[in-house]
mmCIF file of C-alpha atoms in Angstrom:
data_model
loop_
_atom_site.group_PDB
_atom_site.id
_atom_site.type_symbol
_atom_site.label_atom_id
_atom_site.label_comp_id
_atom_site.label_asym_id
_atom_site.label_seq_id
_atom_site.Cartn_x
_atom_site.Cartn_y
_atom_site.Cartn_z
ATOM 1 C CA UNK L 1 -21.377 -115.653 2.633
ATOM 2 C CA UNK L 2 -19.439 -113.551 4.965
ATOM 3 C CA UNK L 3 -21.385 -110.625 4.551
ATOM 4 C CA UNK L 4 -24.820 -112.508 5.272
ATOM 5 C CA UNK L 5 -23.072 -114.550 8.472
ATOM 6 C CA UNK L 6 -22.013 -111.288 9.994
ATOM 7 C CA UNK L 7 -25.354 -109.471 9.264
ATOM 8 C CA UNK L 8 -27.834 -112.815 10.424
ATOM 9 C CA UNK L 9 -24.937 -114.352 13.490
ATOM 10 C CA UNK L 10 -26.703 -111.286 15.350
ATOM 11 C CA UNK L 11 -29.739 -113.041 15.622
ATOM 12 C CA UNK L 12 -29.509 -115.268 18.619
ATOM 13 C CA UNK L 13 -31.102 -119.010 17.759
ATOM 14 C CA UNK L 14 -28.112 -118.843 15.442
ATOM 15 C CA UNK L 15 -25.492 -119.069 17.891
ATOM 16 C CA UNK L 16 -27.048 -122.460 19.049
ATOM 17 C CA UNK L 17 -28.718 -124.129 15.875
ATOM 18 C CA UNK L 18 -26.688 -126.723 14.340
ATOM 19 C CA UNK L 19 -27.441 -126.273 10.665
ATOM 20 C CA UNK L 20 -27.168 -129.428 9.294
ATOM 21 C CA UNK L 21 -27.524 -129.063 5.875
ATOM 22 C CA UNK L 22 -24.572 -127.235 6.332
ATOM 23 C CA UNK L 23 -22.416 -129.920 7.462
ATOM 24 C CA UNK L 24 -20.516 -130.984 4.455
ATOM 25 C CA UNK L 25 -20.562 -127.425 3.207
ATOM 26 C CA UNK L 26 -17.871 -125.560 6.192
ATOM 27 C CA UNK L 27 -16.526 -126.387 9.797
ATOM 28 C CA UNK L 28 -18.921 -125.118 12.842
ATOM 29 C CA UNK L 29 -17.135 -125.429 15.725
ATOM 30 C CA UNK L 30 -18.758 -124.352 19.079
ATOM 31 C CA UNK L 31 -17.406 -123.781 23.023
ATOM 32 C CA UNK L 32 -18.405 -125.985 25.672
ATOM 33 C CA UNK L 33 -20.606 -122.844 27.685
ATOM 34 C CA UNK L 34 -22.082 -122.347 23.935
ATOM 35 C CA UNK L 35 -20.675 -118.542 23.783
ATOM 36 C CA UNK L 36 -18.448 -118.381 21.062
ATOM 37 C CA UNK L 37 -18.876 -120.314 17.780
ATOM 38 C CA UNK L 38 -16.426 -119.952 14.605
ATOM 39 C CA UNK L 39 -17.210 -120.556 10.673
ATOM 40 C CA UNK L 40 -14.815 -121.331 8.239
ATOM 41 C CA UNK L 41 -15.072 -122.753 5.017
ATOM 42 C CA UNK L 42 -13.323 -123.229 1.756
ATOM 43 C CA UNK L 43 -12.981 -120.408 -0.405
ATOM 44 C CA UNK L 44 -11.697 -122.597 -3.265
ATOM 45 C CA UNK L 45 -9.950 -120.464 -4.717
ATOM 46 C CA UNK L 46 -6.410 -122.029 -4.536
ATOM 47 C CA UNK L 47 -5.157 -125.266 -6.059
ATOM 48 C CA UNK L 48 -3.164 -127.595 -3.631
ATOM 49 C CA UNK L 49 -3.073 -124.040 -1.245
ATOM 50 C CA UNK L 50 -6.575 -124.018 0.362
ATOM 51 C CA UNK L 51 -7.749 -120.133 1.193
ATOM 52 C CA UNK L 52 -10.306 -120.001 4.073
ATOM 53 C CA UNK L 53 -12.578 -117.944 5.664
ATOM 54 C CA UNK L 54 -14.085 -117.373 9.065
ATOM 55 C CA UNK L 55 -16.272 -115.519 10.939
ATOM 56 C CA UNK L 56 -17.026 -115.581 14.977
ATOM 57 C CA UNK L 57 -19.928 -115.554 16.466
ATOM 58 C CA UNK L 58 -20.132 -114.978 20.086
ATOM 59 C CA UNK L 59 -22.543 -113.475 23.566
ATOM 60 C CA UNK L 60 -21.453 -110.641 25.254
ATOM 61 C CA UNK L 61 -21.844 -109.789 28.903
ATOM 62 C CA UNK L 62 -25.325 -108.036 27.980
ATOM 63 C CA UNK L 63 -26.564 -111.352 26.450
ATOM 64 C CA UNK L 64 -26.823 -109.373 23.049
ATOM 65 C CA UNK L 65 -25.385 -111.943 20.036
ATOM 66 C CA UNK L 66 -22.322 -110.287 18.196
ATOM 67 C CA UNK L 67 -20.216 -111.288 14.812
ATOM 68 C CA UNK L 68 -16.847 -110.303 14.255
ATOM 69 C CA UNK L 69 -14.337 -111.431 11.030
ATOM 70 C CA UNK L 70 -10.778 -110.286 10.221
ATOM 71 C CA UNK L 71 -10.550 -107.805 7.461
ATOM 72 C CA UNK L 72 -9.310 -108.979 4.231
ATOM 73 C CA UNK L 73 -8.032 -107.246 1.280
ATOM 74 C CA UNK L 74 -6.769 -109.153 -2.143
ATOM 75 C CA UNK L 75 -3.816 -110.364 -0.815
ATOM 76 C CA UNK L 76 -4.917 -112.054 2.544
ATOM 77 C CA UNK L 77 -2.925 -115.176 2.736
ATOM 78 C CA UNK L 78 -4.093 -118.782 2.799
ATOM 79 C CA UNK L 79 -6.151 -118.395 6.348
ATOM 80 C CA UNK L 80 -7.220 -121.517 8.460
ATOM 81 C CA UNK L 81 -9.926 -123.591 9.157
ATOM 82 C CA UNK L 82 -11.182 -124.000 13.174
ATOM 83 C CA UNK L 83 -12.493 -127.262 14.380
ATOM 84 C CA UNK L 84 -11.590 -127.242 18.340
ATOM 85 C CA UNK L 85 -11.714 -124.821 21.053
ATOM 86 C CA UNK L 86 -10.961 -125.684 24.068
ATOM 87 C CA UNK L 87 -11.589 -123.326 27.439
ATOM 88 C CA UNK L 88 -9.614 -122.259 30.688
ATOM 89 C CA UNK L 89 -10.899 -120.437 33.535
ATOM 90 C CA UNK L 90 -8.320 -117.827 34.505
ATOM 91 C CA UNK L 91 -8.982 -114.776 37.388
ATOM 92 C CA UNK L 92 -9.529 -112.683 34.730
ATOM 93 C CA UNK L 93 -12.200 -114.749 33.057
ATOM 94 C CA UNK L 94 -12.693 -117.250 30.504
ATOM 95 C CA UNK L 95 -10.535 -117.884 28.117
ATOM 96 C CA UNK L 96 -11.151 -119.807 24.881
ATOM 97 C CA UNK L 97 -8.309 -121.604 22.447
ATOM 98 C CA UNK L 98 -9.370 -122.269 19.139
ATOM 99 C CA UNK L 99 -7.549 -124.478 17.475
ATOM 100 C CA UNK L 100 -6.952 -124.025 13.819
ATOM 101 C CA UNK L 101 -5.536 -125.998 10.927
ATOM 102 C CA UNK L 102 -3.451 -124.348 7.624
ATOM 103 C CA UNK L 103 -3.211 -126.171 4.643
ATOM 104 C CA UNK L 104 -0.409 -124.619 2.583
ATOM 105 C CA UNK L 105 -0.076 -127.397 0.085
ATOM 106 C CA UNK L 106 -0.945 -131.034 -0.365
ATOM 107 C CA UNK L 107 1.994 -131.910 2.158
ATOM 108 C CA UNK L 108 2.535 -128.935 4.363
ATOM 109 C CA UNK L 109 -0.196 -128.366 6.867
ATOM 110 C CA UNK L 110 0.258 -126.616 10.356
ATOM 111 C CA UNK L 111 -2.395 -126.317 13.505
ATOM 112 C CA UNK L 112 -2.023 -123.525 15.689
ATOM 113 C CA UNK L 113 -4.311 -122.351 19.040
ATOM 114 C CA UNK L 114 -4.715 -118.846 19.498
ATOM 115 C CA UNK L 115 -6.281 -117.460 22.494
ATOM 116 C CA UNK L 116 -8.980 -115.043 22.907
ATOM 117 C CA UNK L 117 -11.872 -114.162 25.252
ATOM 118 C CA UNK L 118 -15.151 -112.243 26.115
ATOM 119 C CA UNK L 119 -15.256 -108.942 27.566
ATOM 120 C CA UNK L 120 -18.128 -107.142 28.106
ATOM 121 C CA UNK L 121 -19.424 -106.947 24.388
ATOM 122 C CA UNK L 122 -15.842 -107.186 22.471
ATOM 123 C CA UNK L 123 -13.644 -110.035 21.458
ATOM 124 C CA UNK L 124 -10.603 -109.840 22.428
ATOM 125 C CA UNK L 125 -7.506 -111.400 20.541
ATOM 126 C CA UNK L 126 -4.431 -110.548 21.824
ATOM 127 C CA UNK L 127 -4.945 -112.855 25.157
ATOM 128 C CA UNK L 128 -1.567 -113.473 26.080
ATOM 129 C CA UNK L 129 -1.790 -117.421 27.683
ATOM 130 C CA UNK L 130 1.070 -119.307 26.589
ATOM 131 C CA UNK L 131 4.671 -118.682 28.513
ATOM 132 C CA UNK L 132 7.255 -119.672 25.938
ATOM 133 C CA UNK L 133 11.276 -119.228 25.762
ATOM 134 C CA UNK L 134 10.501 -115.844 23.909
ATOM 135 C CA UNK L 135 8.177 -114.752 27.025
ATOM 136 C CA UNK L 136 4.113 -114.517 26.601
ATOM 137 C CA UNK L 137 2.397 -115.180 23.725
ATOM 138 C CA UNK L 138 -1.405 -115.167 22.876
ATOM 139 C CA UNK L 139 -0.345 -118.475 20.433
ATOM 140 C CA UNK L 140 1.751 -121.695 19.692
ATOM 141 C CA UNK L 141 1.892 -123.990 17.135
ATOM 142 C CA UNK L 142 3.650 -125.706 14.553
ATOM 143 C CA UNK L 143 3.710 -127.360 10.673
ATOM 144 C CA UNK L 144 3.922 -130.665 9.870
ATOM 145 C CA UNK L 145 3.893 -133.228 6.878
ATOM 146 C CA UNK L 146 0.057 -134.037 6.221
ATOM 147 C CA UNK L 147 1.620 -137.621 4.774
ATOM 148 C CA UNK L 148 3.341 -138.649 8.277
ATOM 149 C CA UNK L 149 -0.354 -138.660 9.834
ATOM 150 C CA UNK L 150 -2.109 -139.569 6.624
ATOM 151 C CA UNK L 151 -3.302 -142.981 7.977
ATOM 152 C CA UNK L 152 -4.952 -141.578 11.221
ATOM 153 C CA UNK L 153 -8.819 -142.156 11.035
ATOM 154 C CA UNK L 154 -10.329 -138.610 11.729
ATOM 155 C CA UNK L 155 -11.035 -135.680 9.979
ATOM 156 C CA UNK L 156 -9.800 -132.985 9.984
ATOM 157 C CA UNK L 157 -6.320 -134.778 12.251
ATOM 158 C CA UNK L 158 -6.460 -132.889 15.285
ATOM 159 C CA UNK L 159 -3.244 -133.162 16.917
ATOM 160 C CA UNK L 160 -3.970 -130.810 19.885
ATOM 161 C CA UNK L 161 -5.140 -132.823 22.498
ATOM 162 C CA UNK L 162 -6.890 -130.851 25.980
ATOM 163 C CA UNK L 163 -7.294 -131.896 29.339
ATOM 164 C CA UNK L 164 -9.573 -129.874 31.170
ATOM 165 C CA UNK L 165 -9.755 -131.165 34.310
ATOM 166 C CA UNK L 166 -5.991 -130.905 34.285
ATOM 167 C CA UNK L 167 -5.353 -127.775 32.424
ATOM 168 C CA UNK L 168 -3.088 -129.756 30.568
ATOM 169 C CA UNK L 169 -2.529 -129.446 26.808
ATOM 170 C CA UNK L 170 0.221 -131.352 24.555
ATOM 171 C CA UNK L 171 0.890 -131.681 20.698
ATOM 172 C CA UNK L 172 3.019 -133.976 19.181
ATOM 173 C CA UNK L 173 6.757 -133.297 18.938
ATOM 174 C CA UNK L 174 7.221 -132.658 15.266
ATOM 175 C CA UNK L 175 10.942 -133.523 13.634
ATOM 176 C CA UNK L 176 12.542 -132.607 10.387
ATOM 177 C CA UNK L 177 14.492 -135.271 9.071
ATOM 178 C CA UNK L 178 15.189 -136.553 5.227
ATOM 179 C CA UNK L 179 12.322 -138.447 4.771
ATOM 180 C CA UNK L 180 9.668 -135.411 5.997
ATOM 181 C CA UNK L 181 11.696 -131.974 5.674
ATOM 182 C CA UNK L 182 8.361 -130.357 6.526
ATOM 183 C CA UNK L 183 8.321 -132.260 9.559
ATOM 184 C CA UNK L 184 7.714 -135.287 10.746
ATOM 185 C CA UNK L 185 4.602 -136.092 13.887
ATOM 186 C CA UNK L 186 6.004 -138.587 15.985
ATOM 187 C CA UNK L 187 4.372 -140.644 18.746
ATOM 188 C CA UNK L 188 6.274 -138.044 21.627
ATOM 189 C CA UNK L 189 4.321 -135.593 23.649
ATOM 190 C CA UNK L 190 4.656 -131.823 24.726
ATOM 191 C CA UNK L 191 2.875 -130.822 27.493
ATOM 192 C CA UNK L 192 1.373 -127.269 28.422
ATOM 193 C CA UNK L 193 -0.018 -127.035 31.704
ATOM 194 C CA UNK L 194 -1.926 -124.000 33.188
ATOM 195 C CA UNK L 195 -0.169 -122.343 36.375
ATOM 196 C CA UNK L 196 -2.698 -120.204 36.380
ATOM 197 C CA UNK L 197 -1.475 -117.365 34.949
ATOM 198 C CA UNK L 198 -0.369 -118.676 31.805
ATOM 199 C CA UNK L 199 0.441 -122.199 30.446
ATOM 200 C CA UNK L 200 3.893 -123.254 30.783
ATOM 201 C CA UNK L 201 5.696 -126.316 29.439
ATOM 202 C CA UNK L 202 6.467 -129.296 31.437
ATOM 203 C CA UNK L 203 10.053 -130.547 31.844
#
């Protein structure tokens, strides 16, 4: 499946089509503008630890359609599944911040946005966006008890919320306590808000 995504995401109708027979099969999620486009699905090859894969799909400044994947060897890791990304404009250009979701077992889950962007016919990775206590970072996130948001109505939970006519972004202030040692979501709020430059975290 990877193989034939990377070979056939060069042709361009792909980027836009919405394949819906594949819509119970893996996530498509898609940018606003419509230039970048991740797959992931399940490899089921795990038991309560779900092992996904993904490829991007995405235009490059010539209009020509590219592919890209990680590479993976035998011991890869659990991966993630994408089902958001969200988009700032910065002076350097676009940026996009896919937001991902890692299931390491039936109660331990995590979301995390990493930031990449478009130039010229390569995606870039390493976008360094986020201004944290450590200093810039191209990521943030965090892991959480699946069973402290088990009773919230959508799927996949998406617990990074995106304001764009703000630049504002906030995720739930996650807190270890007896009853959730993985952590437990509460109903608090924190906030990320572009300066732009990079987005820093309210007071």
């Amino acid at each position: 499946l990877r193989a034939e995504l990377l070979r056939f995401g060069k042709v361009p109708a792909t980027l836009s089509y919405e394949f819906p027979r594949l819509k119970d099969k893996m996530f498509i999620t898609t940018s606003l503008d419509g230039r970048l486009r991740i797959y992931s699905w399940d490899m089921e090859t795990g038991g309560s630890m779900h092992d996904f894969d993904a490829v991007y799909q995405y235009r490059g400044k010539s209009g020509y359609v590219r592919t890209w994947a990680e590479h993976r060897n035998g011991d890869f890791g659990a991966g993630v599944f994408y089902h958001d990304i969200f988009e700032v404009d910065t002076a350097s250009g676009r940026v996009y911040l896919p937001v991902s979701t890692f299931i390491g077992s039936t109660s331990l889950n995590g979301q995390r946005i990493a930031a990449v962007k478009i130039r010229g016919e390569s995606l870039i990775k390493n976008v360094k966006i986020f201004r944290t206590f450590e200093g810039p970072t191209n990521s943030i996130g965090f892991e959480y008890d699946f069973f402290s948001v088990v009773d919230r109505p959508e799927r996949p939970v998406k617990l990074f919320e995106y304001d764009r006519l703000k630049k504002a972004l906030r995720f739930p202030v996650v807190i270890e306590d007896k009853e959730s040692p993985q952590g437990r979501v509460t109903d608090k709020f924190i906030t990320y808000r572009f300066n732009g430059t990079y987005f820093v975290k309210e007071k």
